[in-house]
Amino acid sequence: MKLNSGLPFWLIKDGLPYTYPKLETSIQTEVAILGGGISGALMAYYLTDAGVKCVVVDARTIGLGSTCASTSLLQYEIDTPLSKLKDLVGLDHAVRSYQLCADSINTIRAITKKINYKEFKAVKSLYYAAAKKDVSFLKKEYQIRKDTGFAVRYLDEKEIKETFDFAAPAAILSECGAKINAYSFANALHQYSIKNGTEVYDRSPIKNIKHNKNNVVLETENGITIDAKKLIYATGYEVINFIKKKIVTLHSTYATISEQSSIKTDFWKDDVLIWNTAKPYLYMRTTADNRILIGGRDEDFYNPEKRDKMIDRKRNLLVKDFNILFPKIPFIPEFTWTGTFGETEDGLPFIGTYNDLPNSYFALGFGGNGITFSVIAAEIITDLITGKENKDVAIFSFDRI
Ligand SMILES: Cc1cc2nc3c(=O)[nH]c(=O)nc-3n(C[C@H](O)[C@H](O)[C@H](O)COP(=O)(O)OP(=O)(O)OC[C@H]3O[C@@H](n4cnc5c(N)ncnc54)[C@H](O)[C@@H]3O)c2cc1C
């Protein structure tokens, strides 16, 4: 699949921070992780720390799937609002999903400290009503989040204008949120895991996978194999090549980033993450090197050719969206990119075992919270592999559909 096109900012900023070898001899391991993006990197980090021998293998250069295209907002707020998610999966699972995402942000903070990674910053998150008609929904959403223990504040039009200097009829300000760079973070995680005994191979596409009774054998087109007791699919959207069940709908999404601002002040109060209730939603964040990053304007199709032809037009639309919101903040776009994006019916990821493929687990953080979902996946799957009970398994299991 062509997962991204254009000029993903992080790839330009960081280039190739490390190189990894190709898989050139057959090997054996306890656990093989297929995919070395942010999901595979977190998975390997957790297993390495748990003392499980693992090998990561990726078809691409590390991070060049969806991970380098990620705008890397860390939010506890799932694409499906809590007030709607409760009707789809029940209140307990809905609230627990939100809580697990919030916990994941704290977990990521702790990991970044441990591995001495610097591009994590905690920031609040502002979810505003894109139109007056969304105010009643936003009030309901605020109430359920407040009642279920999330640190939120409801802001009316006047307070939004006074505090953030833009016009919106209402908003929810959440304490919990952060921003990161998923591409450099994935690389930093791999470096940590490699130092602690994990092997990471890239540019090594796996063409055949045999799920046997007691092991799984992965094979490259040159006949080189990885013989593993267990396999974890951290293949991102390309998982559709491996499972029959329809679990995800693929879309196209767009992002553009401004030139650097030479004067560092917050662009808006506290540089909070900003997103809205529109469908598709518009979102924005700032970066450590003083840029503004805007994303959205999604299209309901996966067709890389059609998607890529729209890059310039989508950039202009995103800039226009920004100018309407913040007419006083200059935004000169420098890099624009597009990527494939996947949505599940309830907005939750698929994590855990899949009956048709024995000795395997899936770490599929689909949706706008792909990164926090990958932390949840790494925690659950590590527990399953190390024989610990994990009470959240059912929430994200394939059996729920
Ligand atoms: C424009 C955009 C903005 C986004 N913004 C956010 C955001 O703000 N916050 C957020 O949390 N998420 C965001 N996401 C989603 C997030 O980026 C993804 O959820 C995340 O990057 C997925 O990581 P991954 O490791 O699962 O997949 P990938 O990064 O795609 O990695 C999977 C890897 O598996 C490898 N693979 C697949 N099949 C094989 C095979 N047969 N053999 C060998 N290797 C194989 C691929 O080569 C690939 O590198 C965004 C996504 C996009 C496109």
CSV table of C-alpha atoms and ligand atoms in Angstrom, one decimal:
chain,number,residue,atom,x,y,z
A,1,MET,CA,0.0,0.0,0.0
A,2,LYS,CA,1.1,3.6,-0.5
A,3,LEU,CA,0.6,4.8,3.0
A,4,ASN,CA,1.8,8.4,2.6
A,5,SER,CA,2.9,10.9,-0.1
A,6,GLY,CA,4.1,14.4,-0.2
A,7,LEU,CA,6.6,15.7,2.4
A,8,PRO,CA,5.9,14.3,5.9
A,9,PHE,CA,7.5,16.9,8.1
A,10,TRP,CA,9.2,14.6,10.6
A,11,LEU,CA,10.9,12.7,7.9
A,12,ILE,CA,12.4,15.9,6.5
A,13,LYS,CA,13.4,17.2,10.0
A,14,ASP,CA,15.0,13.9,11.2
A,15,GLY,CA,16.0,12.2,8.0
A,16,LEU,CA,17.2,8.7,8.7
A,17,PRO,CA,18.4,9.0,12.4
A,18,TYR,CA,19.6,5.4,12.4
A,19,THR,CA,20.1,2.5,10.0
A,20,TYR,CA,19.0,-1.0,10.6
A,21,PRO,CA,20.3,-4.2,8.9
A,22,LYS,CA,18.3,-6.3,6.4
A,23,LEU,CA,17.3,-9.8,7.4
A,24,GLU,CA,20.0,-11.9,5.6
A,25,THR,CA,20.2,-15.1,7.7
A,26,SER,CA,17.5,-17.3,9.1
A,27,ILE,CA,16.9,-16.9,12.8
A,28,GLN,CA,14.9,-18.2,15.7
A,29,THR,CA,13.2,-16.2,18.4
A,30,GLU,CA,10.6,-16.3,21.1
A,31,VAL,CA,8.5,-13.5,19.6
A,32,ALA,CA,8.6,-12.0,16.1
A,33,ILE,CA,7.1,-8.5,15.6
A,34,LEU,CA,5.9,-7.8,12.0
A,35,GLY,CA,6.2,-4.1,11.5
A,36,GLY,CA,8.6,-1.6,13.0
A,37,GLY,CA,6.5,1.6,13.1
A,38,ILE,CA,5.4,3.1,16.4
A,39,SER,CA,3.2,0.0,17.2
A,40,GLY,CA,6.0,-2.4,16.6
A,41,ALA,CA,8.5,-0.2,18.4
A,42,LEU,CA,6.3,0.1,21.5
A,43,MET,CA,5.6,-3.7,21.4
A,44,ALA,CA,9.3,-4.5,21.2
A,45,TYR,CA,10.1,-2.0,24.1
A,46,TYR,CA,7.6,-3.7,26.4
A,47,LEU,CA,8.7,-7.2,25.5
A,48,THR,CA,12.3,-6.3,25.8
A,49,ASP,CA,11.7,-4.9,29.3
A,50,ALA,CA,9.8,-8.0,30.3
A,51,GLY,CA,12.8,-10.1,29.3
A,52,VAL,CA,11.2,-11.7,26.3
A,53,LYS,CA,13.6,-12.4,23.4
A,54,CYS,CA,12.1,-10.7,20.3
A,55,VAL,CA,12.9,-9.8,16.7
A,56,VAL,CA,11.3,-6.9,14.7
A,57,VAL,CA,11.1,-7.1,11.0
A,58,ASP,CA,9.8,-4.4,8.6
A,59,ALA,CA,9.4,-4.3,4.8
A,60,ARG,CA,10.1,-0.6,4.7
A,61,THR,CA,12.9,1.5,6.2
A,62,ILE,CA,11.9,1.9,9.8
A,63,GLY,CA,9.1,4.4,10.4
A,64,LEU,CA,8.3,5.0,6.7
A,65,GLY,CA,4.8,3.5,6.9
A,66,SER,CA,2.1,5.6,8.6
A,67,THR,CA,4.4,6.5,11.5
A,68,CYS,CA,6.4,9.3,9.8
A,69,ALA,CA,3.1,10.8,8.5
A,70,SER,CA,1.6,11.1,12.0
A,71,THR,CA,0.8,14.5,13.3
A,72,SER,CA,1.5,13.0,16.7
A,73,LEU,CA,-1.1,14.5,19.0
A,74,LEU,CA,-1.6,12.4,22.1
A,75,GLN,CA,-5.2,12.6,23.2
A,76,TYR,CA,-7.3,10.6,25.6
A,77,GLU,CA,-10.2,11.7,23.5
A,78,ILE,CA,-11.1,9.0,21.0
A,79,ASP,CA,-12.6,9.8,17.6
A,80,THR,CA,-15.9,8.5,18.9
A,81,PRO,CA,-17.1,10.9,21.6
A,82,LEU,CA,-17.7,9.3,25.0
A,83,SER,CA,-21.4,10.1,24.9
A,84,LYS,CA,-21.7,8.1,21.7
A,85,LEU,CA,-19.2,5.4,22.5
A,86,LYS,CA,-21.3,4.4,25.5
A,87,ASP,CA,-24.2,3.5,23.2
A,88,LEU,CA,-22.0,1.4,21.0
A,89,VAL,CA,-20.0,-0.6,23.6
A,90,GLY,CA,-21.6,0.2,27.0
A,91,LEU,CA,-20.7,2.8,29.6
A,92,ASP,CA,-18.1,0.7,31.4
A,93,HIS,CA,-16.0,-0.2,28.3
A,94,ALA,CA,-16.4,3.3,26.9
A,95,VAL,CA,-15.1,5.0,30.0
A,96,ARG,CA,-12.4,2.4,30.5
A,97,SER,CA,-11.2,3.1,26.8
A,98,TYR,CA,-11.0,6.8,27.6
A,99,GLN,CA,-9.2,6.1,30.8
A,100,LEU,CA,-6.7,3.7,29.2
A,101,CYS,CA,-5.9,6.4,26.6
A,102,ALA,CA,-5.3,9.0,29.4
A,103,ASP,CA,-3.1,6.5,31.2
A,104,SER,CA,-1.2,5.8,28.0
A,105,ILE,CA,-0.2,9.5,27.8
A,106,ASN,CA,1.3,9.3,31.3
A,107,THR,CA,3.0,6.0,30.4
A,108,ILE,CA,4.5,7.6,27.3
A,109,ARG,CA,5.8,10.4,29.4
A,110,ALA,CA,7.4,7.9,31.8
A,111,ILE,CA,9.0,6.0,28.9
A,112,THR,CA,10.4,9.2,27.3
A,113,LYS,CA,12.1,10.0,30.7
A,114,LYS,CA,13.5,6.5,31.0
A,115,ILE,CA,14.9,6.4,27.5
A,116,ASN,CA,16.0,10.1,27.6
A,117,TYR,CA,13.8,11.1,24.7
A,118,LYS,CA,13.2,14.9,24.5
A,119,GLU,CA,10.3,15.5,22.1
A,120,PHE,CA,7.4,14.8,24.4
A,121,LYS,CA,5.5,17.8,25.8
A,122,ALA,CA,2.3,17.7,27.9
A,123,VAL,CA,-0.3,20.2,26.7
A,124,LYS,CA,-4.0,20.6,27.3
A,125,SER,CA,-6.5,19.7,24.7
A,126,LEU,CA,-9.3,22.0,23.5
A,127,TYR,CA,-12.3,20.5,21.7
A,128,TYR,CA,-14.5,23.2,20.2
A,129,ALA,CA,-17.9,23.2,18.6
A,130,ALA,CA,-17.5,23.9,14.9
A,131,ALA,CA,-21.1,25.2,14.6
A,132,LYS,CA,-23.9,26.4,16.9
A,133,LYS,CA,-25.8,23.2,16.2
A,134,ASP,CA,-23.0,21.2,18.0
A,135,VAL,CA,-23.4,23.0,21.3
A,136,SER,CA,-26.0,20.7,22.8
A,137,PHE,CA,-23.9,17.7,21.9
A,138,LEU,CA,-20.8,19.4,23.4
A,139,LYS,CA,-22.6,20.1,26.7
A,140,LYS,CA,-23.7,16.4,26.9
A,141,GLU,CA,-20.2,15.3,26.1
A,142,TYR,CA,-18.8,17.6,28.8
A,143,GLN,CA,-21.2,16.3,31.4
A,144,ILE,CA,-20.5,12.6,30.8
A,145,ARG,CA,-16.7,13.2,30.9
A,146,LYS,CA,-17.0,15.2,34.1
A,147,ASP,CA,-19.3,12.7,35.7
A,148,THR,CA,-16.9,9.8,34.9
A,149,GLY,CA,-13.9,11.5,36.4
A,150,PHE,CA,-12.1,13.3,33.6
A,151,ALA,CA,-10.5,16.7,34.3
A,152,VAL,CA,-12.5,19.0,32.0
A,153,ARG,CA,-13.9,22.5,31.9
A,154,TYR,CA,-16.7,23.8,29.8
A,155,LEU,CA,-16.0,27.1,28.0
A,156,ASP,CA,-18.6,29.4,26.5
A,157,GLU,CA,-18.1,31.7,23.5
A,158,LYS,CA,-16.9,34.6,25.7
A,159,GLU,CA,-14.3,32.6,27.6
A,160,ILE,CA,-12.9,31.0,24.3
A,161,LYS,CA,-12.5,34.5,22.8
A,162,GLU,CA,-10.9,35.9,25.9
A,163,THR,CA,-8.6,33.0,26.6
A,164,PHE,CA,-7.7,31.6,23.1
A,165,ASP,CA,-8.6,34.6,20.9
A,166,PHE,CA,-10.8,32.7,18.4
A,167,ALA,CA,-14.5,32.5,17.8
A,168,ALA,CA,-16.4,29.3,18.6
A,169,PRO,CA,-19.7,28.8,20.4
A,170,ALA,CA,-18.5,26.4,23.0
A,171,ALA,CA,-15.6,24.1,23.9
A,172,ILE,CA,-14.3,21.5,26.3
A,173,LEU,CA,-10.9,22.1,27.8
A,174,SER,CA,-9.2,18.9,29.0
A,175,GLU,CA,-6.2,18.8,31.2
A,176,CYS,CA,-4.9,15.6,29.7
A,177,GLY,CA,-3.0,15.7,26.4
A,178,ALA,CA,0.5,15.8,24.9
A,179,LYS,CA,2.4,16.1,21.7
A,180,ILE,CA,5.3,14.1,20.4
A,181,ASN,CA,7.1,13.1,17.2
A,182,ALA,CA,6.0,9.5,16.5
A,183,TYR,CA,8.8,8.9,13.9
A,184,SER,CA,11.7,9.9,16.2
A,185,PHE,CA,10.1,8.2,19.2
A,186,ALA,CA,9.8,4.9,17.3
A,187,ASN,CA,13.4,5.1,16.4
A,188,ALA,CA,14.4,6.0,20.0
A,189,LEU,CA,12.4,3.0,21.3
A,190,HIS,CA,14.1,0.7,18.8
A,191,GLN,CA,17.6,2.0,19.9
A,192,TYR,CA,16.7,1.2,23.5
A,193,SER,CA,15.4,-2.2,22.6
A,194,ILE,CA,18.5,-3.0,20.5
A,195,LYS,CA,20.8,-2.0,23.4
A,196,ASN,CA,18.9,-4.5,25.5
A,197,GLY,CA,19.1,-7.5,23.2
A,198,THR,CA,16.3,-7.1,20.6
A,199,GLU,CA,17.1,-7.4,16.9
A,200,VAL,CA,15.5,-5.0,14.4
A,201,TYR,CA,15.6,-5.6,10.7
A,202,ASP,CA,14.2,-3.3,8.0
A,203,ARG,CA,13.8,-3.4,4.2
A,204,SER,CA,12.9,-7.1,4.6
A,205,PRO,CA,9.3,-7.8,3.3
A,206,ILE,CA,7.7,-11.0,4.7
A,207,LYS,CA,6.0,-12.8,1.8
A,208,ASN,CA,4.8,-16.0,3.5
A,209,ILE,CA,3.6,-16.7,7.1
A,210,LYS,CA,2.9,-20.3,8.3
A,211,HIS,CA,0.9,-20.5,11.5
A,212,ASN,CA,1.8,-24.0,12.9
A,213,LYS,CA,0.6,-25.7,16.0
A,214,ASN,CA,3.6,-24.8,18.1
A,215,ASN,CA,5.3,-22.0,16.2
A,216,VAL,CA,5.0,-19.4,13.4
A,217,VAL,CA,7.4,-19.2,10.4
A,218,LEU,CA,7.9,-16.0,8.5
A,219,GLU,CA,9.6,-16.1,5.2
A,220,THR,CA,11.1,-13.4,2.9
A,221,GLU,CA,11.0,-13.7,-0.8
A,222,ASN,CA,14.6,-15.0,-0.7
A,223,GLY,CA,13.6,-17.9,1.5
A,224,ILE,CA,15.1,-16.4,4.7
A,225,THR,CA,13.0,-17.3,7.7
A,226,ILE,CA,12.2,-16.2,11.2
A,227,ASP,CA,11.1,-19.1,13.4
A,228,ALA,CA,9.1,-17.8,16.3
A,229,LYS,CA,7.0,-19.2,19.1
A,230,LYS,CA,4.6,-16.3,18.7
A,231,LEU,CA,4.0,-13.6,16.1
A,232,ILE,CA,2.7,-10.1,16.7
A,233,TYR,CA,1.1,-8.3,13.7
A,234,ALA,CA,2.0,-4.6,14.1
A,235,THR,CA,1.4,-4.1,10.4
A,236,GLY,CA,-0.7,-0.9,10.6
A,237,TYR,CA,-3.3,-0.6,7.9
A,238,GLU,CA,-1.6,-3.3,5.8
A,239,VAL,CA,-3.1,-5.9,8.1
A,240,ILE,CA,-6.0,-6.1,5.6
A,241,ASN,CA,-3.6,-8.4,3.6
A,242,PHE,CA,-3.7,-10.9,6.5
A,243,ILE,CA,-7.2,-11.2,7.8
A,244,LYS,CA,-10.5,-11.8,6.2
A,245,LYS,CA,-12.8,-10.0,8.6
A,246,LYS,CA,-13.7,-6.5,7.6
A,247,ILE,CA,-12.5,-4.5,10.6
A,248,VAL,CA,-11.4,-1.1,9.2
A,249,THR,CA,-12.5,1.4,6.6
A,250,LEU,CA,-9.7,3.2,4.9
A,251,HIS,CA,-9.7,7.0,4.2
A,252,SER,CA,-7.3,9.6,3.1
A,253,THR,CA,-6.2,12.5,5.3
A,254,TYR,CA,-4.0,15.6,4.9
A,255,ALA,CA,-1.7,17.7,6.9
A,256,THR,CA,0.3,20.9,6.4
A,257,ILE,CA,2.9,22.6,8.5
A,258,SER,CA,3.9,26.3,8.6
A,259,GLU,CA,7.3,27.8,8.2
A,260,GLN,CA,9.2,28.3,11.5
A,261,SER,CA,8.4,31.5,13.4
A,262,SER,CA,11.5,33.3,14.4
A,263,ILE,CA,9.9,34.9,17.5
A,264,LYS,CA,9.0,32.3,20.1
A,265,THR,CA,5.8,33.1,21.9
A,266,ASP,CA,2.9,30.7,22.3
A,267,PHE,CA,0.9,31.0,19.1
A,268,TRP,CA,-2.3,30.7,21.2
A,269,LYS,CA,-2.6,30.3,24.9
A,270,ASP,CA,-0.4,27.5,26.2
A,271,ASP,CA,-0.1,26.0,22.7
A,272,VAL,CA,-3.0,23.6,23.6
A,273,LEU,CA,-4.0,20.9,21.1
A,274,ILE,CA,-7.0,22.2,19.2
A,275,TRP,CA,-9.7,20.1,17.4
A,276,ASN,CA,-13.3,20.5,16.6
A,277,THR,CA,-16.7,18.7,16.2
A,278,ALA,CA,-16.8,19.0,12.3
A,279,LYS,CA,-16.9,15.8,10.3
A,280,PRO,CA,-14.1,15.3,9.2
A,281,TYR,CA,-12.6,17.2,12.1
A,282,LEU,CA,-10.0,20.0,11.8
A,283,TYR,CA,-7.1,19.8,14.3
A,284,MET,CA,-3.9,21.7,15.0
A,285,ARG,CA,-0.9,21.7,17.3
A,286,THR,CA,2.5,23.5,17.5
A,287,THR,CA,6.0,22.0,17.3
A,288,ALA,CA,9.1,22.5,19.4
A,289,ASP,CA,10.7,24.4,16.5
A,290,ASN,CA,7.9,27.0,16.4
A,291,ARG,CA,5.7,25.8,13.7
A,292,ILE,CA,1.9,25.3,13.4
A,293,LEU,CA,0.7,21.9,12.2
A,294,ILE,CA,-2.8,21.6,10.8
A,295,GLY,CA,-4.6,18.4,9.8
A,296,GLY,CA,-7.9,17.2,8.5
A,297,ARG,CA,-9.9,17.7,5.3
A,298,ASP,CA,-10.2,13.9,5.0
A,299,GLU,CA,-11.7,12.1,2.0
A,300,ASP,CA,-13.8,9.0,2.3
A,301,PHE,CA,-11.7,6.8,0.0
A,302,TYR,CA,-8.4,4.9,-0.2
A,303,ASN,CA,-7.0,5.7,-3.7
A,304,PRO,CA,-3.4,7.0,-3.5
A,305,GLU,CA,-3.5,8.4,-7.0
A,306,LYS,CA,-6.7,10.4,-6.5
A,307,ARG,CA,-5.6,11.3,-3.0
A,308,ASP,CA,-2.2,12.6,-4.1
A,309,LYS,CA,-3.6,14.8,-6.8
A,310,MET,CA,-5.5,16.7,-4.2
A,311,ILE,CA,-2.5,17.6,-2.0
A,312,ASP,CA,-2.2,21.3,-3.2
A,313,ARG,CA,-5.9,21.9,-3.0
A,314,LYS,CA,-6.1,20.4,0.5
A,315,ARG,CA,-3.2,22.5,1.7
A,316,ASN,CA,-5.0,25.6,0.5
A,317,LEU,CA,-8.2,24.6,2.3
A,318,LEU,CA,-6.4,23.8,5.5
A,319,VAL,CA,-4.6,27.2,5.4
A,320,LYS,CA,-8.0,28.8,4.8
A,321,ASP,CA,-9.5,27.0,7.7
A,322,PHE,CA,-6.7,28.2,9.9
A,323,ASN,CA,-7.0,31.8,8.7
A,324,ILE,CA,-10.7,31.9,9.5
A,325,LEU,CA,-10.0,30.7,13.0
A,326,PHE,CA,-6.9,32.8,13.7
A,327,PRO,CA,-6.8,35.7,11.2
A,328,LYS,CA,-4.1,37.5,13.2
A,329,ILE,CA,-1.6,34.6,13.2
A,330,PRO,CA,0.4,34.3,10.0
A,331,PHE,CA,0.6,30.8,8.5
A,332,ILE,CA,2.9,30.3,5.5
A,333,PRO,CA,2.8,26.6,4.6
A,334,GLU,CA,6.1,24.9,4.1
A,335,PHE,CA,5.5,21.1,3.9
A,336,THR,CA,2.3,19.2,3.1
A,337,TRP,CA,1.6,15.6,3.1
A,338,THR,CA,-1.2,13.0,2.9
A,339,GLY,CA,-1.7,9.6,4.3
A,340,THR,CA,-4.0,6.6,4.6
A,341,PHE,CA,-6.1,6.6,7.7
A,342,GLY,CA,-8.3,3.8,9.1
A,343,GLU,CA,-11.5,4.0,11.1
A,344,THR,CA,-13.3,1.2,12.9
A,345,GLU,CA,-17.0,1.2,13.5
A,346,ASP,CA,-16.7,2.0,17.2
A,347,GLY,CA,-13.5,4.0,17.0
A,348,LEU,CA,-11.7,1.4,19.1
A,349,PRO,CA,-8.6,-0.5,18.0
A,350,PHE,CA,-8.3,-4.3,17.5
A,351,ILE,CA,-5.9,-5.9,20.0
A,352,GLY,CA,-5.2,-9.5,20.9
A,353,THR,CA,-5.7,-12.9,19.3
A,354,TYR,CA,-7.5,-13.8,16.1
A,355,ASN,CA,-8.8,-17.3,16.0
A,356,ASP,CA,-7.9,-18.2,12.4
A,357,LEU,CA,-4.2,-17.5,12.9
A,358,PRO,CA,-2.8,-19.5,15.9
A,359,ASN,CA,0.1,-18.3,17.9
A,360,SER,CA,-0.4,-14.7,16.9
A,361,TYR,CA,-1.5,-11.4,18.4
A,362,PHE,CA,-2.6,-8.2,16.7
A,363,ALA,CA,-1.6,-4.6,17.7
A,364,LEU,CA,-3.8,-2.5,15.5
A,365,GLY,CA,-4.1,1.1,16.8
A,366,PHE,CA,-6.5,2.4,14.1
A,367,GLY,CA,-7.9,5.9,14.2
A,368,GLY,CA,-6.9,9.3,15.4
A,369,ASN,CA,-5.5,7.8,18.6
A,370,GLY,CA,-3.2,5.4,16.9
A,371,ILE,CA,-0.3,6.1,19.2
A,372,THR,CA,-2.0,5.8,22.6
A,373,PHE,CA,-3.8,2.7,21.3
A,374,SER,CA,-0.4,1.2,20.5
A,375,VAL,CA,0.6,1.7,24.1
A,376,ILE,CA,-2.6,-0.1,25.2
A,377,ALA,CA,-1.8,-2.9,22.7
A,378,ALA,CA,1.7,-3.3,23.9
A,379,GLU,CA,0.5,-3.6,27.5
A,380,ILE,CA,-2.2,-6.1,26.8
A,381,ILE,CA,-0.2,-8.3,24.5
A,382,THR,CA,2.8,-8.3,26.8
A,383,ASP,CA,0.5,-9.5,29.6
A,384,LEU,CA,-0.9,-12.2,27.4
A,385,ILE,CA,2.5,-13.4,26.3
A,386,THR,CA,4.0,-13.4,29.8
A,387,GLY,CA,0.9,-15.2,31.2
A,388,LYS,CA,-0.5,-12.3,33.2
A,389,GLU,CA,-4.2,-11.6,33.5
A,390,ASN,CA,-5.4,-8.4,31.7
A,391,LYS,CA,-8.9,-7.4,32.4
A,392,ASP,CA,-9.2,-5.1,29.4
A,393,VAL,CA,-8.8,-7.8,26.7
A,394,ALA,CA,-12.5,-8.0,25.9
A,395,ILE,CA,-12.8,-4.3,25.2
A,396,PHE,CA,-10.6,-4.4,22.1
A,397,SER,CA,-11.0,-8.0,21.0
A,398,PHE,CA,-12.0,-9.2,17.5
A,399,ASP,CA,-15.0,-11.0,19.0
A,400,ARG,CA,-16.8,-7.7,19.7
A,401,ILE,CA,-17.9,-7.5,16.0
B,1,LIG,C1,-1.7,12.2,8.5
B,1,LIG,C2,-1.8,11.4,9.7
B,1,LIG,C3,-2.0,12.0,10.9
B,1,LIG,C4,-2.1,11.2,12.1
B,1,LIG,N1,-2.2,11.8,13.3
B,1,LIG,C5,-2.2,11.1,14.4
B,1,LIG,C6,-2.2,11.8,15.7
B,1,LIG,O1,-2.2,13.0,15.8
B,1,LIG,N2,-2.2,11.0,16.8
B,1,LIG,C7,-2.2,9.6,16.7
B,1,LIG,O2,-2.2,9.0,17.8
B,1,LIG,N3,-2.2,9.0,15.6
B,1,LIG,C8,-2.2,9.7,14.4
B,1,LIG,N4,-2.2,9.1,13.2
B,1,LIG,C9,-2.3,7.6,13.2
B,1,LIG,C10,-0.9,7.0,13.5
B,1,LIG,O3,0.1,7.7,12.7
B,1,LIG,C11,-0.9,5.6,13.2
B,1,LIG,O4,-1.9,4.9,14.0
B,1,LIG,C12,0.4,4.9,13.5
B,1,LIG,O5,1.5,5.6,12.9
B,1,LIG,C13,0.4,3.5,13.1
B,1,LIG,O6,1.6,2.9,13.4
B,1,LIG,P1,1.9,1.4,13.1
B,1,LIG,O7,3.2,1.1,13.6
B,1,LIG,O8,0.7,0.6,13.6
B,1,LIG,O9,1.8,1.4,11.5
B,1,LIG,P2,3.0,1.8,10.5
B,1,LIG,O10,3.7,3.0,10.9
B,1,LIG,O11,2.3,1.8,9.1
B,1,LIG,O12,3.9,0.5,10.6
B,1,LIG,C14,3.5,-0.8,10.1
B,1,LIG,C15,4.7,-1.4,9.5
B,1,LIG,O13,4.4,-2.7,9.1
B,1,LIG,C16,5.2,-3.0,8.0
B,1,LIG,N5,4.7,-4.2,7.3
B,1,LIG,C17,3.4,-4.4,6.9
B,1,LIG,N6,3.3,-5.6,6.3
B,1,LIG,C18,4.6,-6.1,6.3
B,1,LIG,C19,5.1,-7.3,5.8
B,1,LIG,N7,4.4,-8.2,5.1
B,1,LIG,N8,6.5,-7.6,6.0
B,1,LIG,C20,7.2,-6.7,6.7
B,1,LIG,N9,6.7,-5.5,7.2
B,1,LIG,C21,5.4,-5.3,7.0
B,1,LIG,C22,5.1,-1.8,7.1
B,1,LIG,O14,6.2,-1.7,6.2
B,1,LIG,C23,5.1,-0.7,8.1
B,1,LIG,O15,6.3,0.0,8.3
B,1,LIG,C24,-2.1,9.8,12.0
B,1,LIG,C25,-2.0,9.2,10.8
B,1,LIG,C26,-1.8,9.9,9.6
B,1,LIG,C27,-1.7,9.3,8.3
